[in-house]
Short mmCIF file of C-alpha atoms in Angstrom, two decimals:
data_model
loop_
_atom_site.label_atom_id
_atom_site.label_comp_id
_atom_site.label_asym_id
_atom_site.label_seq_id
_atom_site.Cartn_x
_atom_site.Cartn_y
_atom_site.Cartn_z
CA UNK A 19 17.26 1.48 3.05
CA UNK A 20 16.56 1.11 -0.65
CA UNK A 21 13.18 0.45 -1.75
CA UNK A 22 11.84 -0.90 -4.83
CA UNK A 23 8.13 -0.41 -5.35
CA UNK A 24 6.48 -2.61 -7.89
CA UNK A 25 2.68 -2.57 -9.17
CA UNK A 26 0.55 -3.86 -9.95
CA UNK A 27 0.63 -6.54 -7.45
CA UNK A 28 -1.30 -9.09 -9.40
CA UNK A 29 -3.12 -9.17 -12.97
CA UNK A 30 -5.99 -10.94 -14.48
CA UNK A 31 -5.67 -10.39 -18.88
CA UNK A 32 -7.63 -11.56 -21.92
CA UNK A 33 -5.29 -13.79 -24.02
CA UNK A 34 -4.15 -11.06 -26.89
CA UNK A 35 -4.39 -8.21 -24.35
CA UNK A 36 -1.22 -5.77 -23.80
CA UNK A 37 0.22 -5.77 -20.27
CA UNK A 38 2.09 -3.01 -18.81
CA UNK A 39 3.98 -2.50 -15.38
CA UNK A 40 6.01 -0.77 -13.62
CA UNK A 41 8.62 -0.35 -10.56
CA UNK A 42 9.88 3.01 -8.78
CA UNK A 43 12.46 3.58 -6.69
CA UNK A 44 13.58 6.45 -3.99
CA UNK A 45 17.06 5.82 -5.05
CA UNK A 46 18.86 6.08 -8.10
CA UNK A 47 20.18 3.01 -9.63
CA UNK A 48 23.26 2.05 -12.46
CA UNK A 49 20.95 -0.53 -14.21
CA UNK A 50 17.62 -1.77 -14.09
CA UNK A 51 16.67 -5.61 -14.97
CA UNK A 52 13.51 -7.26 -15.35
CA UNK A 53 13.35 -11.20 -14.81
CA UNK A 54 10.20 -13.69 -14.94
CA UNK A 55 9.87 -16.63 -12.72
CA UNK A 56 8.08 -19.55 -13.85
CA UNK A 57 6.58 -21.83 -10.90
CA UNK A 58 9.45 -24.22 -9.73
CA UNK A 59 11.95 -22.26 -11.70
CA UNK A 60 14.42 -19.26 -10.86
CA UNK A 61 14.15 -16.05 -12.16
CA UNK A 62 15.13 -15.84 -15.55
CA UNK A 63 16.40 -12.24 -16.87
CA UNK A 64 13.86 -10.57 -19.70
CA UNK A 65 15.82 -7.29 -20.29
CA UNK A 66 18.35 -5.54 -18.98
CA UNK A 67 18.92 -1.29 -19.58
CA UNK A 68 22.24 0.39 -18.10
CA UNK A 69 20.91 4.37 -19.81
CA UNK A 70 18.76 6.87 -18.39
CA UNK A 71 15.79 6.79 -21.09
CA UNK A 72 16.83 3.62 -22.37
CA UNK A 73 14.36 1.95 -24.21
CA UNK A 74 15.16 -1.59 -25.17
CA UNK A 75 12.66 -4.48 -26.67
CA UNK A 76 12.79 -8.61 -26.93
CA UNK A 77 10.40 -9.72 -29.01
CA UNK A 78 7.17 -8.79 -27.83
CA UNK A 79 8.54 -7.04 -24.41
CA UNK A 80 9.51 -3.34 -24.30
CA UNK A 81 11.14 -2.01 -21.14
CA UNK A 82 12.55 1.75 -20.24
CA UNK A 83 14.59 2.96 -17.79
CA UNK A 84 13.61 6.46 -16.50
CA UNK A 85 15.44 9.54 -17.33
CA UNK A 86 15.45 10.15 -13.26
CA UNK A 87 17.13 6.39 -13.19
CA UNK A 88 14.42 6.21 -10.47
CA UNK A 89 11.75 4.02 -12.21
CA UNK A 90 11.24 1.83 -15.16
CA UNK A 91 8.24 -0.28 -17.21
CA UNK A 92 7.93 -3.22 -18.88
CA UNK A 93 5.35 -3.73 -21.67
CA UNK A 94 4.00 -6.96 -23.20
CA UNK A 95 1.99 -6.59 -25.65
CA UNK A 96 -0.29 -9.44 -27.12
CA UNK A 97 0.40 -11.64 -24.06
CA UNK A 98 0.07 -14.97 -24.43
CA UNK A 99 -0.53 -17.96 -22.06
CA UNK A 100 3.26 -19.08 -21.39
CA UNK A 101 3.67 -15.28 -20.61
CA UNK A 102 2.19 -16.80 -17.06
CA UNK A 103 4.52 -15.86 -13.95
CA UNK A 104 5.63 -13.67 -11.68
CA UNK A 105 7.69 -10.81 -13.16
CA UNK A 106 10.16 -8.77 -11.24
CA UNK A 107 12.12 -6.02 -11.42
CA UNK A 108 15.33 -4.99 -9.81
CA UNK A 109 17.87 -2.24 -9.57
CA UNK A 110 21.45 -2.25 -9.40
CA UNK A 111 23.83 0.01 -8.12
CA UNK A 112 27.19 0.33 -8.10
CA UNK A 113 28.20 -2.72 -6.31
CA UNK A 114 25.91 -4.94 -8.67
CA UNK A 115 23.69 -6.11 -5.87
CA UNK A 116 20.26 -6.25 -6.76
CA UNK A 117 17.22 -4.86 -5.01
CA UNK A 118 14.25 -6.41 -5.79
CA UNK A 119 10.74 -5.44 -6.29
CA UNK A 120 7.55 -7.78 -4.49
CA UNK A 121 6.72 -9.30 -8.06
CA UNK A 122 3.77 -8.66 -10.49
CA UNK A 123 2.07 -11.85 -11.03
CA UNK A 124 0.44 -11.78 -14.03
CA UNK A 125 -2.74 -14.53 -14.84
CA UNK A 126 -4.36 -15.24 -18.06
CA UNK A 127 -7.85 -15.34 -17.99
CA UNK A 128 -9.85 -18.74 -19.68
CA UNK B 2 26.67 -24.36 -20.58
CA UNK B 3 24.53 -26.32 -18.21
CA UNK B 4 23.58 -22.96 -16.19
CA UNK B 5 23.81 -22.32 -12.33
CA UNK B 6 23.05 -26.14 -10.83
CA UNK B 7 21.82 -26.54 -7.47
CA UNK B 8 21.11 -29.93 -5.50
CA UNK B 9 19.21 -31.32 -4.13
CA UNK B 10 16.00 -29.68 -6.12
CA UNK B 11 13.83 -30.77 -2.87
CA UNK B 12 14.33 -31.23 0.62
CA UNK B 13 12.10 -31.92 3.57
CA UNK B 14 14.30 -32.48 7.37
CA UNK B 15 12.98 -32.55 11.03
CA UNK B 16 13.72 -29.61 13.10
CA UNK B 17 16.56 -29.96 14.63
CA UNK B 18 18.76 -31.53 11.75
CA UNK B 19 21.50 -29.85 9.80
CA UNK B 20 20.88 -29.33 6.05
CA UNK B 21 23.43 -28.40 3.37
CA UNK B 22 22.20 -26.92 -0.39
CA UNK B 23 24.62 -27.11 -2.99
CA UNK B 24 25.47 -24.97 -6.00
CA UNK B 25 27.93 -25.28 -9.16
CA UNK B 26 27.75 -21.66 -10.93
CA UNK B 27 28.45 -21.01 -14.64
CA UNK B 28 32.27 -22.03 -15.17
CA UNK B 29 33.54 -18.62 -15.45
CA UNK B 30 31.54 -16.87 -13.18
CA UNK B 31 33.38 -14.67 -10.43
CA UNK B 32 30.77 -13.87 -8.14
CA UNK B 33 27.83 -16.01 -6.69
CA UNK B 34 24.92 -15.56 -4.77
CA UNK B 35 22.60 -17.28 -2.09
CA UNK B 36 19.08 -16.00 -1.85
CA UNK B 37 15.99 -16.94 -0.06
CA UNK B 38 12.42 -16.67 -1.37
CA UNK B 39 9.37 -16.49 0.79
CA UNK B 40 5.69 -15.72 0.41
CA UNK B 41 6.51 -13.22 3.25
CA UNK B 42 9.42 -11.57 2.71
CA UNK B 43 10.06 -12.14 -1.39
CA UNK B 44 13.92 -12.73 -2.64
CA UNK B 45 16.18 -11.86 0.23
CA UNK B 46 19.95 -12.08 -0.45
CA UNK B 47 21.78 -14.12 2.29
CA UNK B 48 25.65 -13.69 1.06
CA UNK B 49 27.66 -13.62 -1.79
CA UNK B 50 31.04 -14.16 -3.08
CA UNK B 51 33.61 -12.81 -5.32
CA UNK B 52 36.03 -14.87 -6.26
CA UNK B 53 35.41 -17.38 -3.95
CA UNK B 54 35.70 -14.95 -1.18
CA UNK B 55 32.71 -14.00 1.02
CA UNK B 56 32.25 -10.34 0.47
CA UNK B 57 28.88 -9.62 2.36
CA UNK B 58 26.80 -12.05 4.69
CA UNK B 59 24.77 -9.16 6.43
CA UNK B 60 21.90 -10.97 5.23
CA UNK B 61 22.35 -14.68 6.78
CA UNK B 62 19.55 -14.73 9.58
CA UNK B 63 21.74 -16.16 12.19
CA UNK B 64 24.81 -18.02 14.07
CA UNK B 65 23.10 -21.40 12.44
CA UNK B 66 23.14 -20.06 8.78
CA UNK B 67 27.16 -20.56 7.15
CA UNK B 68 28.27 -20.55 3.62
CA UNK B 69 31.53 -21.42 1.85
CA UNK B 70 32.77 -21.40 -1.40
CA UNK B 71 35.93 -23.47 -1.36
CA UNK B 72 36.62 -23.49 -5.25
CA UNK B 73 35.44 -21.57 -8.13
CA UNK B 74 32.99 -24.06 -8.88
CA UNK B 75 31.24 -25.23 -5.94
CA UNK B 76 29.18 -23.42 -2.91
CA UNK B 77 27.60 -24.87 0.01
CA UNK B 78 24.80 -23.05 1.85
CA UNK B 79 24.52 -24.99 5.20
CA UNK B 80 21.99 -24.78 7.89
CA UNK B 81 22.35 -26.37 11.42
CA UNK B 82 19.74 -26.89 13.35
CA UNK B 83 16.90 -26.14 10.84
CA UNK B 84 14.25 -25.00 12.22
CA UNK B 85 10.71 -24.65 10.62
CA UNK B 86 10.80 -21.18 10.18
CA UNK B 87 13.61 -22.17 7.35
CA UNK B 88 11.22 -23.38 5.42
CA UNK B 89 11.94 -21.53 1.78
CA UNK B 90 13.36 -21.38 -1.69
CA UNK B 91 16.94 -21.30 -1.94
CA UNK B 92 18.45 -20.06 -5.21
CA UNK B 93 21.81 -19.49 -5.91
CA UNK B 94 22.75 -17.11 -8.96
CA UNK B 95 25.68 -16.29 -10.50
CA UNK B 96 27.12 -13.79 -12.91
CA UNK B 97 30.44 -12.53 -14.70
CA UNK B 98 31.95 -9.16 -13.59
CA UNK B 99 32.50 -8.14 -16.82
CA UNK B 100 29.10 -9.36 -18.25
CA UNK B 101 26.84 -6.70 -17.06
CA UNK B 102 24.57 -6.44 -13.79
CA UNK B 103 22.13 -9.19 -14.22
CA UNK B 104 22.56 -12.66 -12.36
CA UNK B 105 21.66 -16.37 -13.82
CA UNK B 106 20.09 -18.39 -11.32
CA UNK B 107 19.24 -21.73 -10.20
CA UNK B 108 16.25 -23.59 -10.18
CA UNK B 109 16.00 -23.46 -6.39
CA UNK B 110 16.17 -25.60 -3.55
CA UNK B 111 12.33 -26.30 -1.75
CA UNK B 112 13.58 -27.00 1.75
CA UNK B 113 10.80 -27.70 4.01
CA UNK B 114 11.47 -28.19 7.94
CA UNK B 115 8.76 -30.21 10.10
#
């Protein structure tokens, strides 16, 4: 079946320090999202891109989707400490059910 | 809006006992969606609906896993007999056909089964 593979699995950043990851796929898929889940919380959606090469930004996060439609990256750059959570990202396809990667969680460092 | 609001927010039951979760999705919404989240196995859909109808339930586990949706508003995921290996976080999600692919969700429900 489908497959999304997300990495890095975990990461440890200097307050101010860029952060970059990324998910691939086997399959091609209509739409990639990227959410963040807080602890307690559901996953809320960052971004959302629906064009092969799409590159789309929200504030301080920048995510593309591949011009295979088979992987994508999301940026943030000057993370902060509330940027603290588990991101994941997910691909659609045509039905709009979501496949999800494991999660990136990303820790700030003291 | 008041988002996708699920009850109760925690719940710990004896083996053995049925359990229900509930979920009110954005007024609006036309489909709706019951996951699981695990340390093990990540966010695992277990059914959803479009408009009110169940459209895919490959994903319950089993026989003692059911869902309805009997209004537009309102979803009940319901398990009977829980069993520890329920144990989880249950979100439900919801979305608009017409608003794109991506899904608001809950804030969960912790079950845990002793």
């Amino acid at each position: 079946g489908q497959q999304l593979n997300q990495s890095p699995q975990s990461m440890f950043i200097q307050e101010g320090e860029d952060v970059s990851m990324n998910c691939t796929s086997s399959s091609i898929f209509n739409t990639w999202l990227w959410y963040k889940q807080d602890p307690g919380e559901g996953p809320v959606l960052l971004i959302a891109l629906y064009k092969a090469g799409e590159l789309t930004s929200n504030g301080r996060l920048t995510a593309q989707f591949g011009i295979t439609r088979k992987d994508s990256f999301l940026n943030i750059s000057a993370s902060i400490p509330s940027d603290v959570g588990i991101y994941f990202c997910a691909g659609s396809d045509s039905n709009y059910q979501l496949i999800w990667g494991a999660g990136t969680k990303l820790i700030i460092k003291p | 809006d008041a988002g996708v609001i699920q009850s109760p927010r925690h719940e710990v039951t004896e083996m053995g006992q049925e359990v229900t979760l509930r979920c009110k999705p954005i007024s609006g919404h036309d489909y709706l969606f019951w996951y699981r989240q695990t340390m093990m196995r990540g966010l695992e859909l277990l059914i959803y609906f479009n408009n009110n109808v169940p459209i895919d339930d490959s994903g319950m586990p089993e026989d003692r896993f059911s869902a309805k949706m009997p209004n537009a508003s309102f979803s009940t995921l319901k398990i009977q007999p829980s069993e520890p290996r329920d144990s989880a976080v249950y979100f439900c999600a919801s979305r608009v056909s017409s608003g794109g692919a991506g899904y608001t969700f809950g804030s969960g429900t912790r079950l845990t089964v002793v």
